[in-house]
Amino acid sequence: MKEGVERIHQLVEQWSPEDLLRWAFVTFGGYVEIASGFGAEGVVLIDIAAKVQPEFRIFTLDTDFLFPETYSLMQQIETRYGIRVERLKSALTPDDQERLHGPALWGRDPDACCNLRKVEPLQKKLSQLRAWVTSIRRDQTPARAGALKVEWDAKFHLVKINPLADWTTGKVWRYIHDHGLPYNPLHDRGYPSIGCTHCTRSVRPGEDARAGRWSGFNKTECGLHTPAQTSSLVSITQPSPSERATEA
């Protein structure tokens, strides 16, 4: 899956989110799923996916520490699209974690907490798939700036598909308002990026959009999208779905 990368860089970058999702569903079948944290980008990706293939599979990392508004949004999404969101959880309950690692691990070692409650459950899930789809964008964090629309995920050893990689914040919100999509009300209260209750605060005027995540720590990523090494494009030799339609 990693070979032939140089042939398709420009081709993939020109594809729309719809084309990328259509290709992913056809290419990987039941072995590709969408990961969502139900941020603004997440609801946009879900809406686009539902139009491409209503029976898509989706999962989220339920850390047991999410905001009530996030859990409520998940239920709204399930009802609106007639889907079931698979909730992945840590092998440790919050009580288990406190017993083994002490109280408030997130306040002492947020990387360890993220690893237990996010990275390990994700790793287990992705070992069953050939590809996963995310809603990350290049302008979110430095670690995501080099994200490709289709790349080899060297950290988890499968194909990673980022249909919204080149979207801006403005484009995301225009889509939400134009299509009347539900979104987390915390976004209207100064939370541009929403994670766990313990590690997320509202952003003050003039601060970076990610300043509210792990405030006080030199940390902007939970570890899911931090590459193990430089990512490479994967081989896609067939034309996009829209190009096939044009040729026909």
Coordinates of N, CA and C in Angstrom, one line a residue:
M1 N 0.8 -1.2 0.0 CA 0.0 0.0 0.0 C 0.8 1.3 0.0
K2 N 2.1 1.1 0.3 CA 3.0 2.3 0.4 C 3.7 2.7 -0.9
E3 N 3.6 1.7 -1.9 CA 4.4 2.0 -3.1 C 3.7 2.9 -4.1
G4 N 4.5 3.4 -5.0 CA 4.0 4.3 -6.1 C 3.5 5.6 -5.6
V5 N 4.2 6.1 -4.6 CA 3.7 7.4 -4.0 C 3.8 8.6 -4.9
E6 N 4.9 8.7 -5.6 CA 5.2 9.9 -6.4 C 4.2 10.1 -7.5
R7 N 3.6 9.0 -8.0 CA 2.7 9.1 -9.2 C 1.4 9.8 -8.9
I8 N 0.9 9.9 -7.7 CA -0.4 10.3 -7.4 C -0.6 11.5 -6.5
H9 N 0.5 12.2 -6.2 CA 0.4 13.3 -5.3 C -0.6 14.4 -5.8
Q10 N -0.3 14.9 -6.9 CA -1.2 15.9 -7.5 C -2.6 15.5 -7.7
L11 N -2.8 14.2 -8.1 CA -4.1 13.7 -8.4 C -5.0 13.7 -7.2
V12 N -4.4 13.2 -6.1 CA -5.2 13.1 -4.8 C -5.5 14.5 -4.3
E13 N -4.5 15.4 -4.3 CA -4.7 16.7 -3.8 C -5.8 17.5 -4.5
Q14 N -6.1 17.1 -5.7 CA -7.2 17.8 -6.4 C -8.6 17.2 -6.2
W15 N -8.6 16.0 -5.5 CA -9.9 15.4 -5.3 C -10.7 16.1 -4.2
S16 N -12.0 16.1 -4.4 CA -12.9 16.7 -3.4 C -13.1 15.7 -2.2
P17 N -13.6 16.2 -1.1 CA -13.9 15.2 0.0 C -14.8 14.1 -0.4
E18 N -15.8 14.4 -1.3 CA -16.7 13.4 -1.8 C -16.0 12.3 -2.6
D19 N -15.1 12.8 -3.4 CA -14.3 11.8 -4.2 C -13.4 10.9 -3.3
L20 N -12.8 11.5 -2.4 CA -11.9 10.8 -1.5 C -12.7 9.7 -0.7
L21 N -13.9 10.1 -0.2 CA -14.7 9.2 0.6 C -15.2 8.1 -0.3
R22 N -15.6 8.4 -1.5 CA -16.2 7.4 -2.4 C -15.1 6.4 -2.8
W23 N -13.9 6.9 -3.0 CA -12.8 6.0 -3.3 C -12.4 5.2 -2.1
A24 N -12.4 5.7 -0.9 CA -12.1 5.0 0.3 C -13.1 3.9 0.5
F25 N -14.4 4.2 0.4 CA -15.4 3.1 0.6 C -15.4 2.0 -0.4
V26 N -15.1 2.4 -1.6 CA -15.0 1.3 -2.7 C -13.7 0.5 -2.5
T27 N -12.6 1.2 -2.2 CA -11.3 0.5 -2.2 C -11.1 -0.4 -0.9
F28 N -11.6 0.1 0.2 CA -11.4 -0.6 1.5 C -12.6 -1.3 2.0
G29 N -13.8 -1.1 1.5 CA -15.0 -1.8 1.9 C -15.2 -1.7 3.4
G30 N -15.4 -2.8 4.0 CA -15.7 -2.8 5.5 C -14.5 -2.6 6.3
Y31 N -13.3 -2.4 5.7 CA -12.1 -2.2 6.5 C -11.6 -0.7 6.5
V32 N -12.5 0.2 6.3 CA -12.2 1.6 6.5 C -13.4 2.2 7.4
E33 N -13.0 3.0 8.4 CA -14.0 3.6 9.2 C -13.6 5.1 9.5
I34 N -14.6 5.9 9.8 CA -14.3 7.3 10.2 C -14.1 7.5 11.7
A35 N -13.1 8.2 12.0 CA -12.8 8.5 13.4 C -13.3 10.0 13.6
S36 N -14.0 10.2 14.7 CA -14.5 11.5 15.0 C -14.5 11.9 16.4
G37 N -14.1 13.2 16.7 CA -14.1 13.7 18.0 C -15.3 14.7 18.2
F38 N -16.1 14.8 17.1 CA -17.3 15.6 17.0 C -17.1 17.1 17.2
G39 N -15.9 17.5 16.7 CA -15.7 19.0 16.6 C -16.4 19.5 15.3
A40 N -16.2 20.7 15.0 CA -16.9 21.3 13.9 C -16.5 20.6 12.6
E41 N -15.3 20.3 12.4 CA -14.8 19.5 11.2 C -15.5 18.2 11.2
G42 N -15.6 17.6 12.4 CA -16.2 16.2 12.4 C -17.6 16.1 11.9
V43 N -18.4 17.1 12.3 CA -19.8 17.1 11.8 C -19.9 17.3 10.3
V44 N -19.0 18.1 9.8 CA -19.0 18.4 8.4 C -18.6 17.1 7.6
L45 N -17.6 16.4 8.1 CA -17.2 15.1 7.5 C -18.3 14.1 7.5
I46 N -19.0 14.0 8.7 CA -20.1 13.1 8.8 C -21.2 13.4 7.8
D47 N -21.5 14.6 7.6 CA -22.6 15.0 6.7 C -22.2 14.6 5.3
I48 N -21.0 14.9 4.9 CA -20.5 14.6 3.5 C -20.5 13.1 3.3
A49 N -20.0 12.3 4.3 CA -20.0 10.9 4.2 C -21.4 10.3 4.1
A50 N -22.4 10.8 4.8 CA -23.7 10.3 4.7 C -24.3 10.5 3.4
K51 N -23.9 11.5 2.6 CA -24.4 11.7 1.3 C -23.7 10.8 0.3
V52 N -22.5 10.4 0.6 CA -21.7 9.5 -0.3 C -22.2 8.0 0.0
Q53 N -22.3 7.6 1.2 CA -22.6 6.3 1.6 C -23.3 6.3 3.0
P54 N -24.6 6.2 3.0 CA -25.3 6.4 4.3 C -25.0 5.3 5.4
E55 N -24.5 4.2 4.9 CA -24.2 3.1 5.9 C -22.7 3.1 6.4
F56 N -22.1 4.2 6.4 CA -20.7 4.3 6.8 C -20.5 3.9 8.2
R57 N -19.3 3.5 8.6 CA -19.0 3.2 10.0 C -18.2 4.3 10.6
I58 N -18.5 4.5 11.9 CA -17.8 5.6 12.6 C -17.6 5.3 14.0
F59 N -16.4 5.7 14.6 CA -16.1 5.5 16.0 C -15.6 6.8 16.6
T60 N -15.6 6.8 17.9 CA -15.1 7.9 18.7 C -14.3 7.3 19.9
L61 N -13.4 8.1 20.4 CA -12.7 7.7 21.6 C -13.3 8.3 22.8
D62 N -14.1 7.5 23.5 CA -14.8 8.0 24.7 C -13.9 7.8 25.9
T63 N -13.3 8.9 26.3 CA -12.3 8.9 27.4 C -13.0 8.7 28.8
D64 N -14.3 8.8 28.8 CA -15.1 8.9 30.1 C -15.0 10.3 30.7
F65 N -14.3 11.2 30.1 CA -14.1 12.6 30.6 C -14.6 13.6 29.6
L66 N -15.4 13.3 28.7 CA -15.9 14.2 27.7 C -17.0 15.1 28.3
F67 N -17.2 16.3 27.6 CA -18.2 17.2 28.1 C -19.6 16.7 27.9
P68 N -20.6 17.0 28.7 CA -21.9 16.6 28.5 C -22.4 17.0 27.1
E69 N -22.0 18.2 26.7 CA -22.4 18.7 25.4 C -21.9 17.8 24.2
T70 N -20.8 17.2 24.4 CA -20.2 16.3 23.4 C -21.0 15.0 23.3
Y71 N -21.4 14.5 24.5 CA -22.2 13.3 24.5 C -23.6 13.6 23.9
S72 N -24.1 14.7 24.2 CA -25.4 15.1 23.6 C -25.3 15.2 22.1
L73 N -24.3 15.8 21.6 CA -24.1 16.0 20.1 C -24.0 14.6 19.5
M74 N -23.3 13.7 20.1 CA -23.2 12.3 19.5 C -24.6 11.7 19.3
Q75 N -25.5 11.9 20.3 CA -26.8 11.4 20.2 C -27.6 12.0 19.1
Q76 N -27.4 13.4 19.0 CA -28.1 14.1 17.9 C -27.6 13.6 16.5
I77 N -26.3 13.3 16.4 CA -25.8 12.8 15.1 C -26.3 11.5 14.8
E78 N -26.4 10.6 15.8 CA -26.9 9.2 15.6 C -28.4 9.3 15.1
T79 N -29.2 10.2 15.7 CA -30.6 10.3 15.3 C -30.7 10.9 13.9
R80 N -30.0 11.9 13.7 CA -30.1 12.6 12.4 C -29.7 11.7 11.2
Y81 N -28.7 10.9 11.4 CA -28.2 10.1 10.2 C -28.5 8.6 10.3
G82 N -29.2 8.3 11.4 CA -29.6 6.8 11.5 C -28.4 5.9 11.6
I83 N -27.3 6.4 12.3 CA -26.1 5.6 12.5 C -25.9 5.3 13.9
R84 N -24.9 4.4 14.2 CA -24.5 4.1 15.5 C -23.0 4.4 15.7
V85 N -22.7 5.3 16.6 CA -21.3 5.6 16.8 C -20.7 4.6 17.8
E86 N -19.6 3.9 17.4 CA -19.0 3.0 18.2 C -18.1 3.8 19.2
R87 N -18.3 3.6 20.5 CA -17.5 4.3 21.5 C -16.4 3.4 22.0
L88 N -15.1 3.8 21.7 CA -14.0 3.1 22.2 C -13.5 3.6 23.5
K89 N -13.2 2.7 24.4 CA -12.8 3.1 25.8 C -11.5 2.5 26.2
S90 N -10.9 3.1 27.1 CA -9.7 2.6 27.7 C -9.9 1.3 28.4
A91 N -8.9 0.4 28.5 CA -9.0 -0.8 29.3 C -9.2 -0.5 30.8
L92 N -8.8 0.7 31.2 CA -8.9 1.1 32.6 C -10.1 2.0 32.8
T93 N -10.9 1.7 33.7 CA -12.0 2.7 34.1 C -11.3 3.9 34.8
P94 N -12.0 5.0 34.9 CA -11.4 6.1 35.7 C -10.9 5.7 37.1
D95 N -11.7 4.9 37.8 CA -11.3 4.4 39.1 C -10.0 3.5 39.0
D96 N -9.9 2.7 38.0 CA -8.7 1.8 37.9 C -7.5 2.7 37.6
Q97 N -7.7 3.7 36.8 CA -6.6 4.6 36.5 C -6.1 5.3 37.7
E98 N -7.0 5.8 38.5 CA -6.6 6.5 39.7 C -5.9 5.6 40.7
R99 N -6.4 4.4 40.8 CA -5.8 3.4 41.7 C -4.4 3.0 41.3
L100 N -4.1 2.9 40.0 CA -2.8 2.5 39.5 C -1.9 3.6 39.3
H101 N -2.4 4.8 38.9 CA -1.5 5.9 38.6 C -1.7 7.2 39.5
G102 N -2.5 7.1 40.4 CA -2.7 8.2 41.3 C -3.8 9.1 40.8
P103 N -4.3 10.0 41.6 CA -5.3 11.0 41.2 C -4.9 12.0 40.2
A104 N -5.8 12.4 39.3 CA -5.6 13.5 38.4 C -4.3 13.3 37.6
L105 N -4.2 12.1 36.9 CA -3.0 11.9 36.1 C -2.9 12.9 35.0
W106 N -4.0 13.4 34.5 CA -4.0 14.4 33.4 C -3.4 15.7 33.8
G107 N -3.4 16.0 35.1 CA -2.8 17.2 35.6 C -1.3 17.1 35.9
R108 N -0.8 15.8 36.0 CA 0.6 15.6 36.2 C 1.4 15.1 35.0
D109 N 0.7 14.3 34.2 CA 1.4 13.7 33.0 C 0.3 13.5 32.0
P110 N -0.1 14.6 31.3 CA -1.2 14.5 30.3 C -0.9 13.5 29.2
D111 N 0.4 13.4 28.8 CA 0.8 12.4 27.8 C 0.4 11.0 28.2
A112 N 0.7 10.6 29.4 CA 0.4 9.3 29.9 C -1.1 9.1 29.9
C113 N -1.9 10.1 30.3 CA -3.3 10.0 30.4 C -3.9 9.8 29.0
C114 N -3.4 10.6 28.0 CA -3.9 10.5 26.6 C -3.5 9.1 26.1
N115 N -2.4 8.6 26.4 CA -2.0 7.3 25.9 C -2.9 6.2 26.4
L116 N -3.3 6.3 27.7 CA -4.1 5.3 28.2 C -5.6 5.4 27.7
R117 N -6.1 6.6 27.6 CA -7.5 6.8 27.3 C -7.8 7.0 25.8
K118 N -6.7 7.3 25.0 CA -7.0 7.6 23.6 C -6.1 6.7 22.7
V119 N -4.8 6.8 22.9 CA -3.9 6.1 21.9 C -4.0 4.6 21.9
E120 N -4.0 4.0 23.1 CA -4.1 2.6 23.2 C -5.4 2.0 22.7
P121 N -6.6 2.6 23.0 CA -7.8 2.1 22.4 C -7.8 2.3 20.9
L122 N -7.3 3.4 20.4 CA -7.2 3.6 18.9 C -6.3 2.6 18.3
Q123 N -5.2 2.3 18.8 CA -4.3 1.3 18.3 C -4.9 0.0 18.1
K124 N -5.7 -0.4 19.1 CA -6.4 -1.7 19.1 C -7.4 -1.7 18.0
K125 N -8.2 -0.6 17.8 CA -9.2 -0.5 16.8 C -8.5 -0.5 15.4
L126 N -7.5 0.3 15.2 CA -6.9 0.4 13.8 C -6.2 -0.9 13.4
S127 N -5.8 -1.7 14.3 CA -5.2 -3.0 14.0 C -6.2 -3.9 13.2
Q128 N -7.5 -3.6 13.3 CA -8.5 -4.4 12.6 C -8.9 -3.8 11.2
L129 N -8.3 -2.6 10.9 CA -8.7 -1.9 9.7 C -7.5 -1.8 8.7
R130 N -7.9 -1.4 7.4 CA -6.9 -1.2 6.4 C -6.7 0.3 6.2
A131 N -7.7 1.1 6.6 CA -7.6 2.6 6.4 C -8.6 3.2 7.4
W132 N -8.2 4.5 7.8 CA -9.1 5.2 8.7 C -9.2 6.6 8.1
V133 N -10.4 7.3 8.4 CA -10.7 8.6 7.8 C -10.7 9.6 9.0
T134 N -10.1 10.7 8.9 CA -10.1 11.7 10.0 C -10.6 13.1 9.4
S135 N -10.8 14.0 10.3 CA -11.3 15.3 9.9 C -10.2 16.4 10.2
I136 N -9.0 16.0 10.4 CA -7.9 16.9 10.7 C -7.7 17.9 9.5
R137 N -7.2 19.1 9.8 CA -6.9 20.1 8.8 C -5.5 20.6 9.0
R138 N -4.8 21.0 8.0 CA -3.4 21.4 8.0 C -3.2 22.7 8.9
D139 N -4.2 23.5 9.0 CA -3.9 24.8 9.7 C -4.3 24.7 11.2
Q140 N -4.5 23.5 11.7 CA -4.9 23.3 13.1 C -3.7 23.4 14.0
T141 N -2.7 22.6 13.7 CA -1.5 22.6 14.6 C -0.2 22.4 13.7
P142 N 1.0 22.7 14.2 CA 2.2 22.4 13.4 C 2.3 20.9 13.1
A143 N 1.9 20.0 13.9 CA 2.0 18.6 13.6 C 1.2 18.2 12.5
R144 N 0.1 19.0 12.2 CA -0.8 18.6 11.1 C -0.5 19.4 9.8
A145 N 0.4 20.3 9.9 CA 0.6 21.2 8.7 C 1.0 20.4 7.5
G146 N 1.7 19.3 7.7 CA 2.1 18.5 6.5 C 1.2 17.3 6.2
A147 N 0.0 17.3 6.7 CA -0.9 16.2 6.5 C -1.3 16.2 5.0
L148 N -1.3 15.0 4.4 CA -1.7 14.8 3.0 C -3.1 14.2 3.0
K149 N -3.8 14.4 1.9 CA -5.2 13.9 1.8 C -5.2 12.4 1.9
V150 N -4.2 11.8 1.4 CA -4.1 10.3 1.5 C -2.7 10.0 1.8
E151 N -2.4 9.3 2.9 CA -1.0 9.1 3.3 C -0.9 7.7 4.1
W152 N 0.3 7.3 4.2 CA 0.6 6.1 4.9 C 0.8 6.5 6.4
D153 N 0.1 5.9 7.3 CA 0.2 6.2 8.7 C 1.2 5.3 9.3
A154 N 2.5 5.7 9.4 CA 3.6 4.9 9.9 C 3.4 4.5 11.3
K155 N 2.7 5.3 12.1 CA 2.5 5.1 13.5 C 1.6 3.9 13.7
F156 N 0.5 3.8 13.0 CA -0.5 2.8 13.2 C -0.5 1.8 12.0
H157 N 0.3 2.0 11.0 CA 0.5 1.0 10.0 C -0.7 0.7 9.1
L158 N -1.3 1.7 8.6 CA -2.5 1.6 7.7 C -2.6 2.9 6.9
V159 N -3.5 3.0 6.0 CA -3.7 4.2 5.2 C -4.6 5.2 6.0
K160 N -4.2 6.4 5.9 CA -4.9 7.5 6.6 C -5.4 8.5 5.6
I161 N -6.7 8.8 5.7 CA -7.4 9.6 4.7 C -7.9 10.9 5.4
N162 N -7.5 12.0 4.9 CA -7.9 13.3 5.5 C -8.6 14.2 4.5
P163 N -9.9 14.0 4.2 CA -10.6 14.7 3.2 C -10.7 16.2 3.3
L164 N -10.6 16.7 4.6 CA -10.7 18.1 4.8 C -9.3 18.8 5.1
A165 N -8.3 18.1 4.7 CA -6.9 18.6 5.0 C -6.7 20.0 4.6
D166 N -7.2 20.4 3.4 CA -7.0 21.7 2.9 C -8.1 22.7 3.2
W167 N -9.0 22.4 4.0 CA -10.1 23.3 4.4 C -9.7 24.3 5.4
T168 N -10.2 25.5 5.4 CA -10.0 26.5 6.4 C -11.1 26.5 7.5
T169 N -10.9 27.1 8.6 CA -11.9 27.2 9.6 C -13.2 27.9 9.0
G170 N -13.0 29.0 8.3 CA -14.1 29.7 7.7 C -14.9 28.8 6.8
K171 N -14.3 27.9 6.0 CA -15.0 27.0 5.1 C -15.8 26.0 5.9
V172 N -15.2 25.5 7.0 CA -15.9 24.6 7.8 C -17.2 25.2 8.3
W173 N -17.1 26.4 8.9 CA -18.3 27.0 9.5 C -19.3 27.4 8.4
R174 N -18.9 27.8 7.3 CA -19.8 28.1 6.2 C -20.6 26.9 5.8
Y175 N -19.9 25.7 5.8 CA -20.7 24.5 5.4 C -21.7 24.2 6.5
I176 N -21.3 24.3 7.8 CA -22.2 24.0 8.9 C -23.4 24.9 8.8
H177 N -23.3 26.2 8.6 CA -24.4 27.1 8.6 C -25.2 26.9 7.3
D178 N -24.6 26.7 6.2 CA -25.3 26.5 4.9 C -26.2 25.3 4.9
H179 N -25.7 24.2 5.7 CA -26.5 23.0 5.7 C -27.2 22.7 7.0
G180 N -27.2 23.7 7.9 CA -28.0 23.6 9.1 C -27.6 22.4 10.0
L181 N -26.3 22.2 10.1 CA -25.8 21.1 10.8 C -25.8 21.4 12.4
P182 N -26.0 20.4 13.2 CA -25.8 20.5 14.6 C -24.4 20.6 14.9
Y183 N -24.0 21.3 16.0 CA -22.6 21.4 16.4 C -22.6 21.6 17.9
N184 N -21.4 21.4 18.5 CA -21.2 21.5 19.9 C -21.4 22.9 20.4
P185 N -22.4 23.2 21.3 CA -22.6 24.6 21.7 C -21.5 25.2 22.4
L186 N -20.5 24.4 22.9 CA -19.3 25.0 23.5 C -18.5 25.8 22.5
H187 N -18.7 25.6 21.2 CA -18.0 26.4 20.2 C -18.4 27.9 20.3
D188 N -19.7 28.1 20.7 CA -20.2 29.4 20.9 C -19.8 30.1 22.2
R189 N -19.1 29.3 23.0 CA -18.7 29.8 24.4 C -17.2 29.9 24.5
G190 N -16.5 30.0 23.4 CA -15.1 30.3 23.4 C -14.3 29.0 23.4
Y191 N -14.8 27.9 23.0 CA -14.1 26.6 22.9 C -13.9 26.2 21.4
P192 N -12.9 26.7 20.7 CA -12.8 26.3 19.3 C -12.3 24.9 19.2
S193 N -11.6 24.4 20.1 CA -11.1 23.0 20.1 C -11.6 22.3 21.4
I194 N -12.3 21.2 21.3 CA -12.9 20.6 22.5 C -12.4 19.2 22.7
G195 N -11.9 18.9 23.9 CA -11.4 17.6 24.2 C -12.1 17.1 25.5
C196 N -11.3 16.7 26.5 CA -11.8 16.3 27.8 C -12.0 17.4 28.7
T197 N -12.9 17.2 29.7 CA -13.2 18.3 30.6 C -12.0 18.8 31.4
H198 N -11.2 17.9 31.8 CA -10.0 18.2 32.7 C -8.9 19.0 31.9
C199 N -8.9 18.8 30.6 CA -7.8 19.4 29.8 C -8.2 20.4 28.8
T200 N -9.4 20.9 28.9 CA -9.9 21.9 27.9 C -10.5 23.1 28.7
R201 N -10.1 24.3 28.2 CA -10.7 25.5 28.8 C -11.1 26.4 27.6
S202 N -11.9 27.4 27.9 CA -12.2 28.4 26.8 C -10.9 29.2 26.5
V203 N -10.9 29.7 25.3 CA -9.8 30.5 24.8 C -10.1 32.0 25.0
R204 N -9.0 32.7 25.5 CA -9.1 34.1 25.7 C -8.9 34.9 24.4
P205 N -9.4 36.1 24.3 CA -9.2 36.9 23.1 C -7.7 37.1 22.8
G206 N -7.4 36.8 21.5 CA -6.0 36.9 21.1 C -5.2 35.6 21.2
E207 N -5.8 34.6 21.9 CA -5.0 33.4 22.0 C -5.2 32.5 20.8
D208 N -4.3 31.6 20.6 CA -4.4 30.6 19.5 C -5.6 29.7 19.8
A209 N -6.2 29.1 18.7 CA -7.3 28.3 18.8 C -7.1 27.0 19.7
R210 N -5.8 26.6 19.7 CA -5.5 25.4 20.5 C -5.0 25.7 21.9
A211 N -5.0 27.0 22.3 CA -4.5 27.4 23.6 C -5.3 26.8 24.8
G212 N -6.5 26.5 24.5 CA -7.4 25.9 25.6 C -7.2 24.4 25.8
R213 N -6.3 23.8 25.0 CA -6.1 22.4 25.2 C -4.8 22.2 26.0
W214 N -4.8 21.4 27.1 CA -3.7 21.1 27.9 C -3.0 22.4 28.3
S215 N -3.7 23.4 28.7 CA -3.2 24.7 29.1 C -2.2 24.6 30.2
G216 N -1.0 25.2 30.0 CA 0.1 25.1 31.0 C 1.1 24.1 30.7
F217 N 0.8 23.3 29.7 CA 1.8 22.2 29.2 C 2.2 22.6 27.8
N218 N 3.4 22.1 27.5 CA 3.9 22.3 26.1 C 3.4 21.1 25.3
K219 N 2.1 21.1 25.0 CA 1.4 20.0 24.4 C 0.2 20.6 23.6
T220 N 0.1 20.1 22.3 CA -1.0 20.5 21.5 C -1.7 19.4 20.8
E221 N -1.1 18.2 21.0 CA -1.7 17.0 20.4 C -1.8 15.9 21.4
C222 N -2.8 15.0 21.3 CA -3.0 13.9 22.2 C -2.2 12.7 21.8
G223 N -1.7 12.7 20.6 CA -0.8 11.6 20.2 C -1.4 10.8 19.0
L224 N -2.7 11.1 18.7 CA -3.3 10.3 17.6 C -2.8 10.7 16.2
H225 N -2.4 12.0 16.1 CA -2.0 12.5 14.8 C -0.5 13.0 14.8
T226 N 0.2 12.5 15.8 CA 1.7 12.8 15.8 C 2.4 11.7 15.0
P227 N 3.0 12.0 13.9 CA 3.6 11.0 13.0 C 4.8 10.3 13.7
A228 N 4.9 9.0 13.4 CA 6.1 8.3 13.9 C 7.3 8.7 13.0
Q229 N 7.0 9.0 11.8 CA 8.1 9.5 10.9 C 7.4 10.2 9.8
T230 N 8.1 10.7 8.8 CA 7.5 11.5 7.7 C 6.6 10.6 6.9
S231 N 5.4 11.1 6.8 CA 4.3 10.3 6.1 C 4.6 10.3 4.6
S232 N 4.1 9.2 3.9 CA 4.3 9.1 2.5 C 2.9 8.8 1.9
L233 N 2.8 9.3 0.6 CA 1.5 9.0 -0.1 C 1.4 7.5 -0.4
V234 N 0.2 7.1 -0.6 CA 0.0 5.7 -1.0 C -0.4 5.7 -2.4
S235 N -0.4 4.5 -3.0 CA -0.6 4.4 -4.4 C -2.1 4.4 -4.8
I236 N -2.5 5.3 -5.6 CA -3.8 5.3 -6.2 C -3.7 5.5 -7.7
T237 N -4.0 4.5 -8.4 CA -3.7 4.5 -9.8 C -5.0 4.8 -10.6
Q238 N -6.2 4.5 -10.1 CA -7.4 4.8 -10.8 C -7.8 6.2 -10.7
P239 N -8.6 6.7 -11.7 CA -9.1 8.1 -11.6 C -10.1 8.3 -10.5
S240 N -10.4 9.5 -10.1 CA -11.4 9.7 -9.1 C -12.8 9.4 -9.6
P241 N -13.7 9.2 -8.7 CA -15.1 8.8 -9.2 C -15.7 9.9 -10.1
S242 N -15.5 11.2 -9.8 CA -16.0 12.2 -10.7 C -15.3 12.2 -12.1
E243 N -14.0 11.9 -12.1 CA -13.3 11.8 -13.4 C -13.8 10.6 -14.2
R244 N -14.1 9.5 -13.5 CA -14.7 8.3 -14.3 C -16.1 8.7 -14.9
A245 N -16.9 9.5 -14.1 CA -18.2 9.9 -14.6 C -18.0 10.8 -15.8
T246 N -17.0 11.7 -15.8 CA -16.8 12.6 -16.9 C -16.3 11.8 -18.1
E247 N -15.4 10.8 -17.9 CA -15.0 10.0 -19.1 C -16.1 9.2 -19.7
A248 N -17.0 8.8 -18.9 CA -18.2 8.0 -19.4 C -19.1 8.8 -20.2

